[in-house]
Short mmCIF file of C-alpha atoms in Angstrom, two decimals:
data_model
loop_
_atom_site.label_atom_id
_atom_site.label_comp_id
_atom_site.label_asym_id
_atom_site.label_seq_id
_atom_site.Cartn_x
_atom_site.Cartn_y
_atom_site.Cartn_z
CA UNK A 169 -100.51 1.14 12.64
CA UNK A 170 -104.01 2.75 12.46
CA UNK A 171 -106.87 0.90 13.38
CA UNK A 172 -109.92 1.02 11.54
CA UNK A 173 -111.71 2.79 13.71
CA UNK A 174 -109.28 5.92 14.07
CA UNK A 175 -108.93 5.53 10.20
CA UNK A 176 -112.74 6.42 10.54
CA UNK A 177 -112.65 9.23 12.49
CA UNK A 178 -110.14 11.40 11.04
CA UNK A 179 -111.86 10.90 7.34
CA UNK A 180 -115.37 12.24 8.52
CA UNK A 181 -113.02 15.51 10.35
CA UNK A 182 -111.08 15.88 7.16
CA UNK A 183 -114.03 15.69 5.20
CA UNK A 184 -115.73 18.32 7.51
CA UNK A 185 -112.44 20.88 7.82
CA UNK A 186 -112.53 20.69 4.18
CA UNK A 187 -116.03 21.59 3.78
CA UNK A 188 -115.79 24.13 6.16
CA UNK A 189 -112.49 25.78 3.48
CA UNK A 190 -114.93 25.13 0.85
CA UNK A 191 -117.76 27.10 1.91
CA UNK A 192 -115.47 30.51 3.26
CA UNK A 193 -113.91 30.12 -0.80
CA UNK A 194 -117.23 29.42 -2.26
CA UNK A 195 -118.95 32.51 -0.35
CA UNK A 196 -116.20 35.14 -0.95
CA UNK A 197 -116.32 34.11 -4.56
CA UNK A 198 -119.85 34.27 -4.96
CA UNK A 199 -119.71 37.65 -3.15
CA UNK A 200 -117.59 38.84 -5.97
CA UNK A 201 -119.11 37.67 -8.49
CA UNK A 202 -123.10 39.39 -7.70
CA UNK A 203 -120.60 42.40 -7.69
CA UNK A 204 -119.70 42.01 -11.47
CA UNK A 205 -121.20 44.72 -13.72
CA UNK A 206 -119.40 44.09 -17.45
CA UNK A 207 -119.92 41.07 -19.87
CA UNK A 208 -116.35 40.51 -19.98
CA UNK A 209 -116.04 40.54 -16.23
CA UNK A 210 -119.48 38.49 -16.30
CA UNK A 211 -117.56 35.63 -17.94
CA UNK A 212 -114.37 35.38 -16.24
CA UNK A 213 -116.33 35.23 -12.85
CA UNK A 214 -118.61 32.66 -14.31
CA UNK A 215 -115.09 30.63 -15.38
CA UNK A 216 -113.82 30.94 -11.94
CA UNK A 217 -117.31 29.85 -10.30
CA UNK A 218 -117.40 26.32 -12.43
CA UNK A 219 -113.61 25.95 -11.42
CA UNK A 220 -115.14 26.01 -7.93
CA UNK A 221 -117.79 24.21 -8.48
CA UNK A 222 -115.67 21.10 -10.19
CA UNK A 223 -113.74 21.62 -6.90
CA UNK A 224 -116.06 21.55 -4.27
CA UNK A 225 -117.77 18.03 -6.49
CA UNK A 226 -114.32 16.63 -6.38
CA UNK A 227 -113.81 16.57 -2.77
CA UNK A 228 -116.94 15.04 -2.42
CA UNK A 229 -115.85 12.31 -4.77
CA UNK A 230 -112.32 11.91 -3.03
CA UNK A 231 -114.25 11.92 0.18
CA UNK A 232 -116.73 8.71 -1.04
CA UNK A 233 -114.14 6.85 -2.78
CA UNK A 234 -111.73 7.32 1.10
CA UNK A 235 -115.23 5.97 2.73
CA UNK A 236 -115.76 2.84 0.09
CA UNK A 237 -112.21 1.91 1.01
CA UNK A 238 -112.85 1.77 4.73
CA UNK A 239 -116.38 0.24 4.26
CA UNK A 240 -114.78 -2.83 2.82
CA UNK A 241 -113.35 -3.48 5.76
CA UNK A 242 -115.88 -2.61 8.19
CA UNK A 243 -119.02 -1.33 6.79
CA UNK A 244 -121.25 -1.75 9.71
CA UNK A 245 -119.34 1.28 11.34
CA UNK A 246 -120.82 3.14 8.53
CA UNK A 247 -124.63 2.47 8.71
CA UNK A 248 -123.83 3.40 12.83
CA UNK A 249 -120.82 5.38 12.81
CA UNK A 250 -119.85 7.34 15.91
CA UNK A 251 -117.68 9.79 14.92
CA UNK A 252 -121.43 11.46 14.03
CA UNK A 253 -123.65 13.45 16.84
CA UNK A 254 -126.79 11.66 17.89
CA UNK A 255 -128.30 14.19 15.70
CA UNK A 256 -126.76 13.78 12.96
CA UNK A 257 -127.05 10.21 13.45
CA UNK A 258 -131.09 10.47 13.52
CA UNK A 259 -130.73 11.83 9.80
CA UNK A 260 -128.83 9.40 8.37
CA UNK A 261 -130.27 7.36 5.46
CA UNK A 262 -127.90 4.65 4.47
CA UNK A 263 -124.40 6.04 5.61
CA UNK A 264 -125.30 9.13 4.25
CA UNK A 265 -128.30 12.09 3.44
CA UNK A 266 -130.79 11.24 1.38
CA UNK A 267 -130.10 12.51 -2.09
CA UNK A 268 -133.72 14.05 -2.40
CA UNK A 269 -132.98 16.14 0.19
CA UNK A 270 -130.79 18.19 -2.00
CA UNK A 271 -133.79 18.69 -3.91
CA UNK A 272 -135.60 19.71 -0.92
CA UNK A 273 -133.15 22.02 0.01
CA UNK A 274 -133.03 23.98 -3.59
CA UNK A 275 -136.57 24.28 -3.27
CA UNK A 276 -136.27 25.91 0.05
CA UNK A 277 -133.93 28.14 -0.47
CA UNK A 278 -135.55 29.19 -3.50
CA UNK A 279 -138.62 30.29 -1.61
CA UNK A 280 -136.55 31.98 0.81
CA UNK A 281 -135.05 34.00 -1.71
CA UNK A 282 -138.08 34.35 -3.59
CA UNK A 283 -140.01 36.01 -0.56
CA UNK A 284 -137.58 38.35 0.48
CA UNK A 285 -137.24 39.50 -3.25
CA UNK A 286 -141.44 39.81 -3.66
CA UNK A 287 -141.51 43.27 -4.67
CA UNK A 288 -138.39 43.51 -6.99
CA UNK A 289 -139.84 40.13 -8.35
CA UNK A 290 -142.79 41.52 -9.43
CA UNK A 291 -141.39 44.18 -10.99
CA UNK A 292 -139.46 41.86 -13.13
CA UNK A 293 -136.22 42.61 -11.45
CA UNK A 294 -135.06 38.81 -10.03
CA UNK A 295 -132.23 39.66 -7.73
CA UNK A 296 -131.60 36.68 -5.55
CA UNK A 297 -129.86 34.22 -8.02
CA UNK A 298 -131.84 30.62 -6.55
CA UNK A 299 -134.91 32.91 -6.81
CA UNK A 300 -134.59 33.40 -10.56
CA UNK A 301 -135.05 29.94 -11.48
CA UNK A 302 -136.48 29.52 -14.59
CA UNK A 303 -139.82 27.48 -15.66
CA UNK A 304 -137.68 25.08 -17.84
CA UNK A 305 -134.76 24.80 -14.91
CA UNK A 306 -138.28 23.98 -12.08
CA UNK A 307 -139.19 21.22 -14.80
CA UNK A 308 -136.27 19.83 -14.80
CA UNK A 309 -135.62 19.52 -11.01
CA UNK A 310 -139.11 18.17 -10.48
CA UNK A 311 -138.14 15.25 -12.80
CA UNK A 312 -134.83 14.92 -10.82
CA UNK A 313 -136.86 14.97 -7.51
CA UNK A 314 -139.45 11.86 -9.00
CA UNK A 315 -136.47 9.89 -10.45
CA UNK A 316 -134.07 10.59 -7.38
CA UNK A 317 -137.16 9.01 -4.73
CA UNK A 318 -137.57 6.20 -6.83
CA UNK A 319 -134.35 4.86 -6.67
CA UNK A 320 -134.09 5.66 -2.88
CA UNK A 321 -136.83 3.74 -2.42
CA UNK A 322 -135.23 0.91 -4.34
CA UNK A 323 -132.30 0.57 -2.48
CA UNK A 324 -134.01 1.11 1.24
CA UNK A 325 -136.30 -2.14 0.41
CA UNK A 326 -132.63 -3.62 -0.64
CA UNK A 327 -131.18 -2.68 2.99
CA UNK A 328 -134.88 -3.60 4.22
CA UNK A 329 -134.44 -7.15 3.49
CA UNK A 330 -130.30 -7.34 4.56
CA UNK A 331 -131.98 -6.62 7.76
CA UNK A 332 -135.02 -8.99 7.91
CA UNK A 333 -132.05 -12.24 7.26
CA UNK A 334 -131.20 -11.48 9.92
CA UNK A 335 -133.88 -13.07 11.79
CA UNK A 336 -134.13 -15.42 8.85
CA UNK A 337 -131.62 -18.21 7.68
CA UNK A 338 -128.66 -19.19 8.22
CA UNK A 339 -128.37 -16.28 11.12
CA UNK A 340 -131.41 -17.90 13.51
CA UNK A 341 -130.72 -21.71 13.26
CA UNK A 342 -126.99 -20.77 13.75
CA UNK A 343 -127.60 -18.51 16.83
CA UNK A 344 -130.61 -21.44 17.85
CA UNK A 345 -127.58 -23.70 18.03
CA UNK A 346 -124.83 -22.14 19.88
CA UNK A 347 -124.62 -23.41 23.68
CA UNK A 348 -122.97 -20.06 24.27
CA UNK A 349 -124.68 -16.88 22.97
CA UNK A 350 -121.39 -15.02 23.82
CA UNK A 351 -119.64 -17.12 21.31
CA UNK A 352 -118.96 -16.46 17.60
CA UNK A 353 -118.33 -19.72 15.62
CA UNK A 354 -117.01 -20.12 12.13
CA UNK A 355 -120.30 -20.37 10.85
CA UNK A 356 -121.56 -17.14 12.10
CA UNK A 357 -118.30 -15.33 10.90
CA UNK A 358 -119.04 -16.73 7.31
CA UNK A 359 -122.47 -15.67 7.61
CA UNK A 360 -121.85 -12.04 8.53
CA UNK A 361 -118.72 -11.71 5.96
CA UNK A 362 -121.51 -12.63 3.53
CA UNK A 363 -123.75 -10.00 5.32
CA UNK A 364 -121.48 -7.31 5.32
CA UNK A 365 -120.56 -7.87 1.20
CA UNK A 366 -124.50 -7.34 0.43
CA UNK A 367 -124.00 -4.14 2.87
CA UNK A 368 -120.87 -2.73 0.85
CA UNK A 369 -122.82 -2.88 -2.18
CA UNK A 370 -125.99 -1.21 -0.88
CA UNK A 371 -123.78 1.97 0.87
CA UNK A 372 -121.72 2.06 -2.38
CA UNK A 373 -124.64 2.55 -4.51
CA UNK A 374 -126.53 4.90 -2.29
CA UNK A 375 -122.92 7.02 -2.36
CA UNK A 376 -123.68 6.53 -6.23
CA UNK A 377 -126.71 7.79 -6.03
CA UNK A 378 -126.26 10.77 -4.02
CA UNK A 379 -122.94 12.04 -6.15
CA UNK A 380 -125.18 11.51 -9.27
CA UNK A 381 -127.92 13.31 -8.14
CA UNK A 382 -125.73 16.45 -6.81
CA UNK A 383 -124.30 16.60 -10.39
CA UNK A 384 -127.14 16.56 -12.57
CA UNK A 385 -128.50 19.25 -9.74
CA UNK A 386 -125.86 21.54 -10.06
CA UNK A 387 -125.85 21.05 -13.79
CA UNK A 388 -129.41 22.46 -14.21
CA UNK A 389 -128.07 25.38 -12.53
CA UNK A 390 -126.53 28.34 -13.85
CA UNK A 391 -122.74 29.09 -12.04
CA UNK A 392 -123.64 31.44 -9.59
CA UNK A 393 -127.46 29.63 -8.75
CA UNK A 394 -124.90 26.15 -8.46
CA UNK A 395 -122.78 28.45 -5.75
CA UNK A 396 -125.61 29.41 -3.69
CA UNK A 397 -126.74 25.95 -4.01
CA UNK A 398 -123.72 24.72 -2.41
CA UNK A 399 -123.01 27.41 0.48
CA UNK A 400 -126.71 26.52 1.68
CA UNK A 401 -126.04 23.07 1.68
CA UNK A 402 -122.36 23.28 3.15
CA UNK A 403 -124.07 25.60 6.35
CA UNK A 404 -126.40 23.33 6.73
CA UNK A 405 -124.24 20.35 6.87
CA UNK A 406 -121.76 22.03 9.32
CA UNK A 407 -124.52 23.40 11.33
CA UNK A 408 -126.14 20.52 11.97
CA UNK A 409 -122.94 18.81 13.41
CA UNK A 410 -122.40 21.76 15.59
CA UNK A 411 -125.95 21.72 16.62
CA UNK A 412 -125.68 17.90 17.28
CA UNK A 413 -122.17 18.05 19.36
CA UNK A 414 -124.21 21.05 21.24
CA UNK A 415 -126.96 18.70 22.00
CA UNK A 416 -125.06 15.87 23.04
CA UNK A 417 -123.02 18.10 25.27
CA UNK A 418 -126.46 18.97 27.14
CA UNK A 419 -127.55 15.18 27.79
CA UNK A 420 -124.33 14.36 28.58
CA UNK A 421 -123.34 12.39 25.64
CA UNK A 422 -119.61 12.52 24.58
CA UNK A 423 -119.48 11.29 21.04
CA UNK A 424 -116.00 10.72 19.77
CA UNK A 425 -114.88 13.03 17.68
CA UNK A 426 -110.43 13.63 17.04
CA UNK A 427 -110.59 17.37 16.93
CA UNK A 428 -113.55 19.77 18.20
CA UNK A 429 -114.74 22.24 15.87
CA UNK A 430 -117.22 25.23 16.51
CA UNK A 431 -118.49 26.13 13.34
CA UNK A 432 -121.49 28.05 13.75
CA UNK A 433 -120.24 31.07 15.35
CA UNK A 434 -117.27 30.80 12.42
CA UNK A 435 -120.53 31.30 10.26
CA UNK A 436 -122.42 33.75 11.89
CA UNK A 437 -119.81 36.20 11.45
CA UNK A 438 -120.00 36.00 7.39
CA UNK A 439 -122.53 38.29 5.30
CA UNK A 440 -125.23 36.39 3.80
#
């Protein structure tokens, strides 16, 4: 039998190996793509990117619809889960990244692009595909951005207040009463199941809101701006945990992981 906690574990390294097969597919397709030259070509690459694309959105979905099944039964583990690096861990808005930051991550990429492209930019000559973006596209995002922090807001004053009942009723006058605070009465096991329902709810519409978010993102893109979209936020996402497990390494901190994985230098190694 697996426990919950091993069930855990091996869906966050699933859901990273997979990410990591994502991005090397995504990349050499996108590479392939900047190299197509007729219309006819043009289209068939542009079939092949949205077949990716539909791909790379549906793992995500498998992977939050795995994670709701597991949160049912423990969902605490997910608002403090240690299969992720202290970094990682320091970044974590409600089980998860904050959908916004998507946002914040096309617009920096954007400039990136846009910079190192100046001069063929102002000749009229857009080259790097996030760079390109049009006016309409930038108005549309913005509103996404606006929209996307208002309902994060929402639900982090709904976890807000999950965590001020705690110190609130029934929690205090049952732990006010216990002769033992090592022991856990019926009372207090009631109270948390109650808790952790309010919990499942919160983490299932933050997962909501972040797969709703990425979708009407990449949907304002065109195939190959959607592409780039995703490799930058894959890298990112795998960097991170190798810079966290790096980190942890250094302070002595051995966080719990089933398999190591060193991504970075995997990374390095492919042309931007």
């Amino acid at each position: 039998h697996v426990s919950d906690k091993e069930a855990q574990h091996s869906c966050f390294e699933e859901w990273m190996e997979l990410q990591q097969q994502d991005l090397l597919e995504l990349i050499h397709n996108s590479d392939s793509s900047s190299s197509s030259s007729t219309s006819n070509t043009s289209a068939s690459s542009d079939f092949n990117l949205k077949q990716l694309i539909e791909k790379s959105i549906k793992h995500f979905q498998e992977y939050i619809d795995t994670r709701r099944h597991l949160a049912c039964s423990d969902v605490t583990a997910y608002l403090a889960p240690t299969w992720c690096t202290t970094l990682e861990s320091s970044m974590l808005w409600i089980s998860g990244c904050r959908p916004s930051s998507y946002i914040r991550l096309l617009y920096a990429m954007s400039g990136k692009e846009f910079e190192s492209h100046l001069s063929n930019y102002l000749q009229g000559n857009r080259s790097g595909h996030l760079s390109g973006l049009l006016t309409v596209q930038l108005n549309s995002v913005d509103e996404l951005q606006r929209k996307t922090i208002r309902q994060e807001d929402q639900l982090s004053n709904k976890l807000a207040s999950l965590q001020e009942e705690i110190a609130d009723q029934p929690f205090a006058i049952i732990a006010n009463e216990v002769g033992n605070p090592g022991e856990i009465c019926r009372e207090a096991e009631e109270a948390l199941d109650r808790h952790a329902k309010f919990l499942v709810n919160v983490v299932e519409e933050a997962d909501k809101l972040r797969m709703v978010t990425l979708k009407e993102l990449i949907n304002i893109l065109s195939p190959l701006q959607a592409v780039d979209f995703l490799i930058a936020s894959k890298k990112l996402h795998l960097c991170v945990n190798a810079w966290g497990k790096k980190r942890d390494h250094q302070h002595g901190r051995n966080r719990e992981t089933t398999q190591e994985r060193n991504t970075c230098p995997t990374l390095s190694r492919l042309k931007n």
